[in-house]
XYZ file of C-alpha atoms in Angstrom:
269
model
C 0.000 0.000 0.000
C 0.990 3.691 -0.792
C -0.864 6.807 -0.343
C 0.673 10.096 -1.836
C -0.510 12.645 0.787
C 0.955 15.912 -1.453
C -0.446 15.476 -4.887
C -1.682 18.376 -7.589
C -3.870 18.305 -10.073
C -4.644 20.553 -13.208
C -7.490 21.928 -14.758
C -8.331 23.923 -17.833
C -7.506 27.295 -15.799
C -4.203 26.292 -15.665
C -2.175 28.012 -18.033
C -1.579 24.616 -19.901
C -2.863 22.956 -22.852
C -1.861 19.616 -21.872
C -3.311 19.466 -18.259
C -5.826 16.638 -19.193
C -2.317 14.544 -20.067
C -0.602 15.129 -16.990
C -3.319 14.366 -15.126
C -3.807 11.438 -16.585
C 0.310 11.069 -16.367
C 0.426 11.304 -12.689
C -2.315 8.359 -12.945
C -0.622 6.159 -14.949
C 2.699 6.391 -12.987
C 0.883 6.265 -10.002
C -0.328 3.116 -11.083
C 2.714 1.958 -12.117
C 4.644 2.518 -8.895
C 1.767 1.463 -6.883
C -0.036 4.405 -4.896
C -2.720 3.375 -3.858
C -3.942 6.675 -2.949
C -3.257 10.713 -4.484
C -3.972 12.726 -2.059
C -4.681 15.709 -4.029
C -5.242 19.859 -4.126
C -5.424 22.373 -6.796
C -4.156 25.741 -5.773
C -7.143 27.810 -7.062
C -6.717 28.886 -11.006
C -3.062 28.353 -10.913
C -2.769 32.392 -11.103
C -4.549 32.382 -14.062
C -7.349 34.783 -12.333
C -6.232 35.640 -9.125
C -2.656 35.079 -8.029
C -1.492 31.196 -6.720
C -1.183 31.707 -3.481
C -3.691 34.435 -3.132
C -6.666 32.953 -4.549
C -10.086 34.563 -4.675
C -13.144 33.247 -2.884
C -14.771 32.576 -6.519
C -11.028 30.605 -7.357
C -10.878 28.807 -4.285
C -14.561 27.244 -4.931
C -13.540 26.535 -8.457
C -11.006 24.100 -7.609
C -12.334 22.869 -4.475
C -15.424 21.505 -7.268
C -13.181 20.366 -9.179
C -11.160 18.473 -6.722
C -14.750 17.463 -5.808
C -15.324 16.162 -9.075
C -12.216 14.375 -9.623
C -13.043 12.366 -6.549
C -16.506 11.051 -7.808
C -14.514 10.452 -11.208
C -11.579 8.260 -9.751
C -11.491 5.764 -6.563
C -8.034 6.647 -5.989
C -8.078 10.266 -5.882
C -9.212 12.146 -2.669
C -8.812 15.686 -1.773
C -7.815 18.675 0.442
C -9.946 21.268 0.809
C -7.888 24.965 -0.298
C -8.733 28.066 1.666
C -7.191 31.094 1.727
C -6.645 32.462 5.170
C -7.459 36.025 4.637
C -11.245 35.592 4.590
C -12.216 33.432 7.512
C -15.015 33.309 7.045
C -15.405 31.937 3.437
C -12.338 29.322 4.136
C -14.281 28.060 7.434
C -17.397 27.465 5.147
C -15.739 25.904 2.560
C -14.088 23.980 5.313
C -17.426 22.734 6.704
C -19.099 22.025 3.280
C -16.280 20.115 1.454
C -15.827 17.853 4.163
C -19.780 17.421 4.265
C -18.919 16.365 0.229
C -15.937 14.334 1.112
C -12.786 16.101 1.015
C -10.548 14.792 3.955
C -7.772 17.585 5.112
C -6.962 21.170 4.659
C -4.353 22.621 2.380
C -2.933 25.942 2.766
C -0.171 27.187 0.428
C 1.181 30.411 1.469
C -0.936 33.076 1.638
C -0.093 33.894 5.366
C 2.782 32.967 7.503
C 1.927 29.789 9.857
C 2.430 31.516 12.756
C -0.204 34.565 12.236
C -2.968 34.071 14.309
C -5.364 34.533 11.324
C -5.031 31.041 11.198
C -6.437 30.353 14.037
C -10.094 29.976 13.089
C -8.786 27.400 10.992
C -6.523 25.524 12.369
C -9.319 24.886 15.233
C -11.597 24.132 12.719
C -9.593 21.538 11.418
C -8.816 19.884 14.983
C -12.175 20.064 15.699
C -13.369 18.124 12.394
C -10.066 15.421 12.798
C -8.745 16.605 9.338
C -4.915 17.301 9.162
C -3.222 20.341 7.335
C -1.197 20.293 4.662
C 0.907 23.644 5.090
C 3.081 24.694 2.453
C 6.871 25.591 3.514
C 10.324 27.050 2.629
C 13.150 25.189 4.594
C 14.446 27.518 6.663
C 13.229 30.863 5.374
C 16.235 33.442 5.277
C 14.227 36.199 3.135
C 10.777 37.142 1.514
C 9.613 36.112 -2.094
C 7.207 38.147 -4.129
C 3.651 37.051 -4.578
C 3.863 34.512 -1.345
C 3.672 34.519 2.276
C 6.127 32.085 2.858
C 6.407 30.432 6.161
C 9.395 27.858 7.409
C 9.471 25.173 10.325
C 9.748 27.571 13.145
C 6.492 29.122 12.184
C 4.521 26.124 11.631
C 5.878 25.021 14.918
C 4.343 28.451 16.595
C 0.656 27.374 15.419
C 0.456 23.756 16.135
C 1.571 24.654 19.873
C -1.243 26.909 19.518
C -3.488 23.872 18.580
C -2.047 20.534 19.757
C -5.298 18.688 19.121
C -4.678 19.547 15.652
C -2.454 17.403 13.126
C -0.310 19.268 10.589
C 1.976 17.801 7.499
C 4.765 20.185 7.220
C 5.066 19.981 2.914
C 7.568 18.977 1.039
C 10.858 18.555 3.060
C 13.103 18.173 -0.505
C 11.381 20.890 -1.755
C 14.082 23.765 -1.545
C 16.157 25.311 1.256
C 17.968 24.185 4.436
C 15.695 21.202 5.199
C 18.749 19.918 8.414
C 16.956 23.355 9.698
C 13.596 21.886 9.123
C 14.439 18.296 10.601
C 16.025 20.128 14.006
C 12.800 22.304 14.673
C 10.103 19.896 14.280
C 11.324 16.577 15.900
C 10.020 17.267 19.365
C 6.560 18.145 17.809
C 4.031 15.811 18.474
C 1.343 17.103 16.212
C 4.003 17.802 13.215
C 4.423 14.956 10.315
C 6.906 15.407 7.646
C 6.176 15.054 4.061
C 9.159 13.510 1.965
C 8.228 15.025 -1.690
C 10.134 17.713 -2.987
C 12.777 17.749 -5.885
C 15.837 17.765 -3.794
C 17.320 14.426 -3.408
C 20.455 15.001 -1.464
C 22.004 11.821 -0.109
C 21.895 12.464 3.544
C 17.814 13.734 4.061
C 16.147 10.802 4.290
C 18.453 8.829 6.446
C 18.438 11.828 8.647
C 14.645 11.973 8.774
C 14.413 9.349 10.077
C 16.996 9.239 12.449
C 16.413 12.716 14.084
C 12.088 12.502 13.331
C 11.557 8.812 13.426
C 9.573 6.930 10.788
C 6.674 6.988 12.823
C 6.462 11.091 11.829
C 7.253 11.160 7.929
C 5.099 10.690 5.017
C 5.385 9.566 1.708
C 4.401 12.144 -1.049
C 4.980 13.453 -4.324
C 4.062 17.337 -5.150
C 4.047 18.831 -8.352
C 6.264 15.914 -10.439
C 5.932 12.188 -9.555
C 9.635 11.140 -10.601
C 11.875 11.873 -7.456
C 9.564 10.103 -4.820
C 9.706 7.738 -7.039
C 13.446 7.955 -6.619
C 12.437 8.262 -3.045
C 10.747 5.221 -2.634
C 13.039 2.967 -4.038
C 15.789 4.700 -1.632
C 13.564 4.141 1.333
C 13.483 0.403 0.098
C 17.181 0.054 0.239
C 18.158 2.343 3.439
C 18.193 -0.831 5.891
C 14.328 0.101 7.351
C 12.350 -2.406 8.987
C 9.184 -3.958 6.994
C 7.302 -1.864 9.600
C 8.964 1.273 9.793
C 8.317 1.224 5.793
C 5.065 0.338 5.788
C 4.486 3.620 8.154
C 6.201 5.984 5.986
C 4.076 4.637 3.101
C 0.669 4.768 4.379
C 0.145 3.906 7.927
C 0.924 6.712 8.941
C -1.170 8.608 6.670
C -4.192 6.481 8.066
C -3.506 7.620 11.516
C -3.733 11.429 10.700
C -6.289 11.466 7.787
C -10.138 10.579 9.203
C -10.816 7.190 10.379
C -11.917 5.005 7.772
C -11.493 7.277 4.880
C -8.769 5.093 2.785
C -10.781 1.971 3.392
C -12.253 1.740 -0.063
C -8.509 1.273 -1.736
C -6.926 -0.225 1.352
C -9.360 -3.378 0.826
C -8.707 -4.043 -2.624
């Protein structure tokens, strides 16, 4: 079993012509590789009407309907529910009804900084429903970038103190920056799981991970592009890991912090 818990999908607002055929892509080398699950989010209309990670309420609708959609479509695909932070009270609607429809966490990208306590209404939200956050981060952030509200470990660290009934996936540990930084600030977190996608595939991370984390805190998953988890994977294979401690980082884990239940349809075939 193997359940992606940072996937992406595409839809015709997305700036590409092809996004029906790397949809289907991800798919097919899903299949291939064996998830068992895709996890998935689409960040509002890519920036094609309002910017990525500041997406309108009308953007953030649009793809949670889609990601909606996709579900009914495909038995393998399930979704986070995208909010953006700066109108509470639209994201803790759309919280409530897309979870009513079937969506199963949270994801928020980076349009506020983790540790801004405009988050708050949804972070309790989230504890309150037992859905876990996806929340986008830089690894160790050193400076700002235009057109994001990026936010690192330490910050992410801030608001699940501020909520430790509430489970939070800190995203994509390979995905750019000083993730040693990352590893050091979240391994006495209890609420904090690491996701393993990312492009960066430096030779030290993952047996790091999981000697400074534990496997019992990281999570397999893929991002944008499917082909370094794969690399990932097959490193995780051959790193010396017990059948157990691999069989957590590939999906038990994600059964603990996603709702109860919610994986069984794929998990029993």
């Amino acid at each position: 079993m193997l359940i992606d818990v940072h996937a992406h999908f595409l839809t015709e607002l997305s700036n590409r012509a092809d996004w029906r055929i790397k949809n289907q892509a991800r798919l097919d080398s899903g299949r291939m590789i064996g998830v068992t699950a895709h996890v998935a989010s689409i960040l509002g209309s890519w920036g094609a009407r309002s910017p990525t990670y500041f997406p309108s309420p009308d953007d953030v609708v649009f793809a949670n309907d889609r990601m909606v959609e996709m579900m009914e479509e495909n038995d393998v695909i399930f979704g986070y529910c995208v909010v953006n932070p700066n109108y509470t009270d639209h994201a803790l609607a759309e919280i409530q009804r897309r979870v009513d429809q079937g969506l199963i966490g949270v994801k928020l990208a980076a349009s506020r900084r983790a540790d801004d306590e405009l988050l708050d209404p949804i972070a309790s939200k989230a504890g309150e429903m037992s859905i876990p956050i996806l929340h986008h981060v830089w690894q160790n952030r050193t400076k700002d970038w235009p057109g994001q509200e990026a936010s690192d470990a330490t910050e992410l660290t801030t608001l699940a103190r501020r909520f430790p009934d509430t489970s939070f996936i800190l995203a994509h540990l390979g995905g750019g920056g000083d993730w040693a930084h990352t590893i050091r600030a979240v391994r006495d977190e209890p609420n904090i799981w690491v996701d393993l996608s990312g492009s960066g595939v430096d030779p030290d991370m993952l047996h790091r991970a999981v000697q400074v984390i534990g496997p019992e805190k990281l999570l397999w998953g893929t991002d944008l592009t499917i082909d370094t988890a794969w690399a990932k994977l097959r490193y995780l294979e051959r790193m010396g890991l017990t059948a157990q401690e691999l069989e957590s980082i590939s999906y038990k884990n994600a059964c603990a912090i996603f709702p109860e239940g919610c994986f069984g349809r794929v998990l029993q075939e």
